[in-house]
């Protein structure tokens, strides 16, 4: 195992501090409200007022100074000023209004499977979507954004519907999966999607409108899906639900597919440590010239040439970075695209390791790896 000290890694951190790390800093927010919750009265009084307002809505599901490490698969993250779990659209709207009225930043998320939260935490309101009902009508399935993708895959397979068995291996929620067009083992969220319902804030909210929110239905075409991309990923809309069109199948055969997919996952991915899953997007080869240039530097497997997409895990393996460790963050020995929390990792450790990987890929292969992970509080 290659271990790199924090002192040795400082050269890579400088890129982060200079804004050259190309971090994906687009939060799943309904609004990017910024402000100081301490304005208007003493800090303690103001905080107590906001806390009471939030608890009036969510009760014990509102927590103060809650560590994000408890809510991310990475098991990393500092304290959130207010952490609220919402179980209805009404609760969500009321909390967003409180945030707006107090000039607070908001961050909305689902399962926490693809997040790296800052060690410094988040000075605002973090909202966890916990609407988790689904409905199956013949071959059409509607699922709330907070439903686990794996749970939906199992439920639809048990109902004899095929089209989502691959999602049994996804750790996140339906909302987050649709937003980032999550995929694995040959499937993507867009494949069977019909439409989504989103919560959109009307501009009139700033004028005290009585109905500041709109619930809008967006079709698959409206979302303009790409590889791990959708237009909604770069908007302030919040996904409330998603509807899929599946096909009739045999429940027994579908159960076997679920089992096979889970077995493949166990054989190829490290599942015994905290991580955000695949950290980087696979590298897309966009032209013949790019393919030729890359082949001059590395012998690409035929399947990657045909797909015009180089596996990030394979590239990291070729860089000899498996097992590389900074602090408590380590590149998996099993899968090069997994960075693991060995038990004591900080967000800073992970950021430094990301910087190292991206630097080596740039210098040796001439490519820019892009993160799949979403940053919170940076």
Coordinates of C-alpha atoms in Angstrom, one line a residue:
X1 CA 0.0 0.0 0.0
X2 CA 1.3 3.4 -1.0
X3 CA 0.9 6.0 1.8
X4 CA 1.4 9.7 1.1
X5 CA 1.8 12.1 3.9
X6 CA -0.4 15.2 4.2
X7 CA 2.7 17.3 3.9
X8 CA 3.7 15.6 0.6
X9 CA 0.2 16.2 -0.8
X10 CA 0.1 19.9 -0.3
X11 CA 1.1 20.6 -3.9
X12 CA -2.1 19.0 -5.0
X13 CA -4.2 20.8 -2.5
X14 CA -3.0 24.1 -3.9
X15 CA -5.0 23.4 -7.1
X16 CA -8.1 22.9 -4.9
X17 CA -7.5 26.3 -3.2
X18 CA -7.0 28.0 -6.5
X19 CA -10.2 26.6 -7.9
X20 CA -8.4 24.4 -10.4
X21 CA -9.8 21.1 -9.2
X22 CA -13.0 21.5 -11.3
X23 CA -15.2 20.6 -8.4
X24 CA -18.9 20.0 -9.1
X25 CA -20.2 22.6 -6.6
X26 CA -23.9 22.5 -7.8
X27 CA -26.0 21.6 -4.8
X28 CA -29.4 19.9 -5.0
X29 CA -31.1 23.1 -3.7
X30 CA -34.4 24.7 -4.2
X31 CA -32.8 28.1 -3.8
X32 CA -29.3 29.2 -3.4
X33 CA -30.2 31.6 -0.6
X34 CA -27.2 33.0 1.2
X35 CA -27.1 35.1 4.3
X36 CA -26.2 35.4 8.0
X37 CA -28.7 33.8 10.3
X38 CA -27.3 35.9 13.1
X39 CA -28.7 39.1 11.7
X40 CA -31.6 40.7 13.5
X41 CA -31.2 40.2 17.2
X42 CA -28.6 38.3 19.2
X43 CA -27.1 35.1 17.8
X44 CA -28.6 32.9 20.5
X45 CA -32.1 34.4 20.3
X46 CA -32.2 34.2 16.5
X47 CA -31.0 30.6 16.4
X48 CA -33.6 29.6 19.0
X49 CA -36.3 31.2 17.0
X50 CA -35.4 29.4 13.8
X51 CA -35.0 26.1 15.7
X52 CA -38.5 26.5 17.2
X53 CA -40.0 27.3 13.8
X54 CA -38.4 24.2 12.2
X55 CA -39.4 22.0 15.1
X56 CA -42.9 23.2 14.9
X57 CA -42.9 21.7 11.4
X58 CA -40.8 18.6 11.8
X59 CA -40.7 17.9 15.5
X60 CA -37.8 15.6 16.5
X61 CA -36.8 15.3 12.9
X62 CA -35.2 18.7 13.2
X63 CA -31.7 18.5 14.7
X64 CA -29.2 21.2 15.6
X65 CA -25.5 20.9 15.0
X66 CA -26.0 17.4 13.5
X67 CA -22.8 15.8 12.0
X68 CA -23.2 15.1 8.3
X69 CA -21.0 12.1 8.9
X70 CA -24.1 10.3 10.2
X71 CA -26.0 10.9 6.9
X72 CA -23.5 10.1 4.1
X73 CA -22.1 6.8 2.9
X74 CA -18.6 8.3 3.1
X75 CA -19.2 8.7 6.9
X76 CA -17.5 12.1 6.6
X77 CA -18.7 15.6 7.4
X78 CA -18.9 18.3 10.0
X79 CA -21.9 19.7 11.9
X80 CA -24.9 21.1 10.1
X81 CA -26.5 24.1 11.8
X82 CA -30.0 22.7 11.2
X83 CA -30.7 19.2 9.8
X84 CA -34.3 18.5 8.9
X85 CA -36.0 15.3 7.6
X86 CA -39.1 16.1 5.6
X87 CA -41.9 13.6 5.0
X88 CA -44.3 15.7 2.8
X89 CA -44.2 18.4 0.2
X90 CA -46.0 20.8 2.6
X91 CA -43.2 20.4 5.1
X92 CA -40.6 21.0 2.4
X93 CA -42.3 24.2 1.3
X94 CA -42.6 25.6 4.8
X95 CA -38.9 25.0 5.6
X96 CA -37.8 26.6 2.3
X97 CA -39.8 29.7 3.2
X98 CA -38.2 29.8 6.6
X99 CA -34.8 29.6 5.0
X100 CA -35.7 32.4 2.6
X101 CA -37.1 34.7 5.3
X102 CA -33.9 34.3 7.3
X103 CA -31.4 34.4 4.5
X104 CA -30.2 30.9 5.0
X105 CA -28.4 28.6 2.6
X106 CA -30.2 25.3 1.9
X107 CA -29.1 21.9 0.7
X108 CA -31.6 19.2 -0.3
X109 CA -30.5 15.6 -0.6
X110 CA -31.9 12.0 -0.6
X111 CA -29.8 9.1 0.5
X112 CA -26.4 10.7 1.0
X113 CA -24.7 8.0 -1.1
X114 CA -22.9 10.4 -3.4
X115 CA -21.9 13.2 -1.1
X116 CA -18.7 14.5 0.3
X117 CA -19.5 16.9 3.1
X118 CA -17.0 19.5 4.4
X119 CA -15.2 19.0 7.7
X120 CA -16.4 22.5 8.6
X121 CA -20.0 21.5 8.1
X122 CA -22.8 23.6 6.7
X123 CA -24.0 27.0 8.0
X124 CA -27.7 26.7 7.0
X125 CA -30.4 24.1 6.7
X126 CA -29.8 20.7 5.2
X127 CA -33.0 19.0 4.2
X128 CA -33.3 15.2 3.8
X129 CA -36.1 14.1 1.5
X130 CA -37.9 11.2 3.3
X131 CA -41.1 10.8 1.2
X132 CA -40.9 7.1 0.5
X133 CA -44.1 5.7 -1.0
X134 CA -44.5 4.1 -4.4
X135 CA -47.4 2.9 -6.4
X136 CA -47.6 0.2 -9.1
X137 CA -50.4 0.3 -11.6
X138 CA -50.0 -2.5 -14.2
X139 CA -46.6 -1.6 -15.9
X140 CA -46.4 2.0 -14.7
X141 CA -44.6 2.8 -11.4
X142 CA -44.6 6.1 -9.6
X143 CA -42.1 6.5 -6.8
X144 CA -41.4 9.3 -4.3
X145 CA -38.0 10.9 -4.6
X146 CA -37.0 9.4 -1.2
X147 CA -37.6 5.8 -2.2
X148 CA -34.4 3.8 -2.3
X149 CA -33.5 2.7 -5.8
X150 CA -32.7 -0.8 -4.6
X151 CA -36.0 -1.1 -2.8
X152 CA -37.9 -0.1 -6.0
X153 CA -35.9 -2.6 -8.0
X154 CA -36.9 -5.4 -5.7
X155 CA -40.5 -4.3 -5.4
X156 CA -41.0 -4.1 -9.1
X157 CA -39.2 -7.4 -9.7
X158 CA -41.4 -9.1 -7.1
X159 CA -44.4 -7.7 -9.0
X160 CA -43.2 -9.4 -12.2
X161 CA -42.0 -6.2 -13.9
X162 CA -38.7 -5.9 -15.6
X163 CA -36.6 -2.9 -16.4
X164 CA -35.1 -1.9 -13.1
X165 CA -33.3 -5.0 -11.9
X166 CA -29.9 -3.4 -12.5
X167 CA -30.8 -0.7 -9.9
X168 CA -30.7 -3.3 -7.1
X169 CA -27.0 -2.3 -6.8
X170 CA -27.6 1.4 -6.5
X171 CA -27.1 2.7 -3.0
X172 CA -29.0 6.0 -3.4
X173 CA -32.6 7.2 -3.8
X174 CA -34.8 7.6 -6.9
X175 CA -34.7 11.4 -6.8
X176 CA -30.9 11.5 -6.6
X177 CA -30.6 8.8 -9.2
X178 CA -32.8 10.5 -11.7
X179 CA -31.1 13.9 -11.1
X180 CA -27.6 12.4 -12.0
X181 CA -28.9 9.7 -14.4
X182 CA -27.3 7.1 -12.2
X183 CA -26.5 3.8 -13.8
X184 CA -24.6 0.5 -13.6
X185 CA -24.5 -2.9 -15.1
X186 CA -25.9 -1.7 -18.4
X187 CA -28.8 0.3 -17.1
X188 CA -29.5 4.0 -16.5
X189 CA -32.3 5.9 -14.8
X190 CA -33.4 7.6 -18.0
X191 CA -34.0 4.2 -19.8
X192 CA -37.5 3.6 -18.3
X193 CA -38.3 7.1 -17.1
X194 CA -41.6 8.7 -18.3
X195 CA -41.7 11.9 -16.3
X196 CA -40.8 13.5 -13.0
X197 CA -42.7 15.9 -10.7
X198 CA -40.5 18.8 -9.4
X199 CA -41.0 21.6 -6.9
X200 CA -40.0 24.9 -8.4
X201 CA -39.9 28.2 -6.6
X202 CA -41.7 31.0 -8.4
X203 CA -39.8 34.4 -8.7
X204 CA -42.7 36.0 -6.7
X205 CA -41.4 34.4 -3.5
X206 CA -39.2 37.4 -3.1
X207 CA -42.3 39.6 -3.2
X208 CA -44.2 37.6 -0.5
X209 CA -46.5 35.8 -2.9
X210 CA -49.2 33.6 -1.3
X211 CA -48.3 30.7 -3.6
X212 CA -44.6 30.9 -4.1
X213 CA -44.1 27.3 -5.3
X214 CA -45.2 25.4 -8.4
X215 CA -45.3 21.6 -8.8
X216 CA -44.4 20.9 -12.4
X217 CA -44.3 17.7 -14.5
X218 CA -41.3 17.4 -16.7
X219 CA -41.0 14.6 -19.3
X220 CA -37.9 12.6 -20.1
X221 CA -37.2 14.8 -23.1
X222 CA -37.4 17.9 -20.9
X223 CA -34.5 16.7 -18.7
X224 CA -32.0 16.4 -21.6
X225 CA -30.2 13.4 -20.2
X226 CA -26.6 12.6 -20.8
X227 CA -23.9 10.4 -19.3
X228 CA -24.4 11.0 -15.5
X229 CA -26.1 14.3 -16.5
X230 CA -29.5 16.0 -16.7
X231 CA -30.6 19.6 -17.0
X232 CA -32.2 19.3 -13.6
X233 CA -28.7 18.7 -12.1
X234 CA -27.9 22.3 -13.0
X235 CA -31.2 23.9 -11.8
X236 CA -32.8 24.7 -8.5
X237 CA -35.8 22.3 -9.1
X238 CA -36.3 19.6 -6.5
X239 CA -37.5 16.2 -7.7
X240 CA -40.6 15.0 -5.8
X241 CA -41.4 11.8 -7.7
X242 CA -40.5 9.8 -10.8
X243 CA -42.7 7.7 -13.0
X244 CA -41.4 4.7 -14.9
X245 CA -42.9 2.5 -17.6
X246 CA -41.8 -1.2 -17.2
X247 CA -42.5 -4.4 -19.0
X248 CA -44.2 -7.6 -17.8
X249 CA -41.8 -10.4 -16.9
X250 CA -41.4 -13.5 -14.8
X251 CA -41.0 -12.8 -11.1
X252 CA -38.8 -16.0 -10.6
X253 CA -36.5 -15.0 -13.5
X254 CA -36.3 -11.5 -12.3
X255 CA -35.3 -12.6 -8.8
X256 CA -32.4 -14.5 -10.3
X257 CA -31.4 -11.4 -12.2
X258 CA -31.4 -9.5 -8.9
X259 CA -29.3 -12.1 -7.2
X260 CA -26.8 -12.2 -10.1
X261 CA -26.5 -8.4 -10.1
X262 CA -25.8 -8.3 -6.3
X263 CA -23.2 -11.0 -6.7
X264 CA -21.4 -9.1 -9.4
X265 CA -21.4 -6.0 -7.2
X266 CA -19.9 -8.0 -4.3
X267 CA -17.2 -9.4 -6.5
X268 CA -16.1 -6.2 -8.1
X269 CA -16.7 -3.4 -5.5
X270 CA -15.5 -2.8 -2.0
X271 CA -18.5 -2.8 0.3
X272 CA -17.0 -3.0 3.7
X273 CA -15.9 0.6 4.1
X274 CA -17.4 4.1 3.8
X275 CA -17.3 5.5 0.3
X276 CA -19.3 7.5 -2.2
X277 CA -19.3 4.6 -4.8
X278 CA -17.6 5.4 -8.1
X279 CA -15.9 8.7 -7.5
X280 CA -15.2 9.7 -11.1
X281 CA -17.1 9.6 -14.3
X282 CA -15.8 7.3 -16.9
X283 CA -13.8 9.3 -19.5
X284 CA -15.7 10.0 -22.7
X285 CA -13.8 9.9 -25.9
X286 CA -15.5 12.5 -28.1
X287 CA -13.6 12.3 -31.4
X288 CA -11.4 10.0 -33.5
X289 CA -8.5 12.4 -32.9
X290 CA -9.0 12.1 -29.2
X291 CA -9.0 8.3 -29.5
X292 CA -5.8 8.3 -31.5
X293 CA -4.1 10.6 -29.0
X294 CA -5.1 8.5 -26.1
X295 CA -4.0 5.3 -27.8
X296 CA -0.5 6.8 -28.2
X297 CA -0.3 7.0 -24.4
X298 CA -2.1 3.8 -23.3
X299 CA -3.3 0.5 -24.8
X300 CA -7.1 0.8 -24.5
X301 CA -9.2 -2.4 -24.4
X302 CA -11.3 -3.0 -27.5
X303 CA -14.6 -2.6 -25.6
X304 CA -13.6 0.8 -24.4
X305 CA -12.6 1.9 -27.9
X306 CA -16.0 0.7 -29.2
X307 CA -17.9 2.4 -26.4
X308 CA -15.8 5.6 -26.8
X309 CA -15.6 5.6 -23.0
X310 CA -12.6 4.7 -20.8
X311 CA -13.3 3.3 -17.4
X312 CA -12.1 5.6 -14.7
X313 CA -11.3 2.7 -12.4
X314 CA -9.2 1.1 -15.2
X315 CA -7.3 4.3 -15.8
X316 CA -6.6 4.8 -12.1
X317 CA -5.4 1.2 -12.0
X318 CA -3.0 1.9 -14.9
X319 CA -1.7 4.9 -13.0
X320 CA -0.6 2.5 -10.3
X321 CA -2.7 4.3 -7.7
X322 CA -4.6 1.4 -6.1
X323 CA -3.8 1.3 -2.4
X324 CA -2.6 4.9 -2.3
X325 CA -3.5 6.6 0.9
X326 CA -3.6 10.1 2.3
X327 CA -4.6 10.3 6.0
X328 CA -7.6 8.1 6.4
X329 CA -8.6 8.2 2.7
X330 CA -7.4 5.3 0.5
X331 CA -7.9 4.2 -3.1
X332 CA -9.4 0.8 -3.0
X333 CA -7.2 -2.2 -3.7
X334 CA -10.3 -3.9 -5.3
X335 CA -11.7 -1.1 -7.5
X336 CA -9.6 1.9 -8.6
X337 CA -12.6 4.2 -8.8
X338 CA -13.5 3.8 -5.1
X339 CA -11.9 6.0 -2.5
X340 CA -12.5 4.5 1.0
X341 CA -12.8 6.0 4.5
X342 CA -10.6 3.6 6.4
X343 CA -12.1 4.9 9.6
X344 CA -10.5 8.2 10.3
X345 CA -10.7 10.0 6.9
X346 CA -11.6 13.7 6.7
X347 CA -13.0 15.5 3.8
X348 CA -9.6 17.2 3.4
X349 CA -8.0 13.8 3.1
X350 CA -10.4 12.9 0.3
X351 CA -10.0 16.2 -1.5
X352 CA -6.2 15.8 -1.5
X353 CA -6.5 12.2 -2.9
X354 CA -8.8 13.4 -5.6
X355 CA -6.3 16.2 -6.5
X356 CA -3.5 13.6 -6.7
X357 CA -5.5 11.3 -9.0
X358 CA -6.6 14.1 -11.3
X359 CA -3.1 15.4 -11.5
X360 CA -1.6 12.1 -12.5
X361 CA -4.3 11.5 -15.1
X362 CA -3.6 14.9 -16.6
X363 CA 0.1 14.5 -16.6
X364 CA 0.4 10.9 -17.8
X365 CA -2.7 10.5 -20.0
X366 CA -3.6 14.1 -20.9
X367 CA -7.1 13.6 -19.7
X368 CA -9.3 15.5 -17.2
X369 CA -11.2 13.2 -14.9
X370 CA -14.4 14.6 -13.5
X371 CA -16.0 13.7 -10.2
X372 CA -19.4 12.1 -9.8
X373 CA -19.4 12.9 -6.1
X374 CA -21.2 16.1 -5.0
X375 CA -19.6 18.5 -2.6
X376 CA -21.5 20.0 0.3
X377 CA -20.3 23.0 2.4
X378 CA -17.1 23.7 0.4

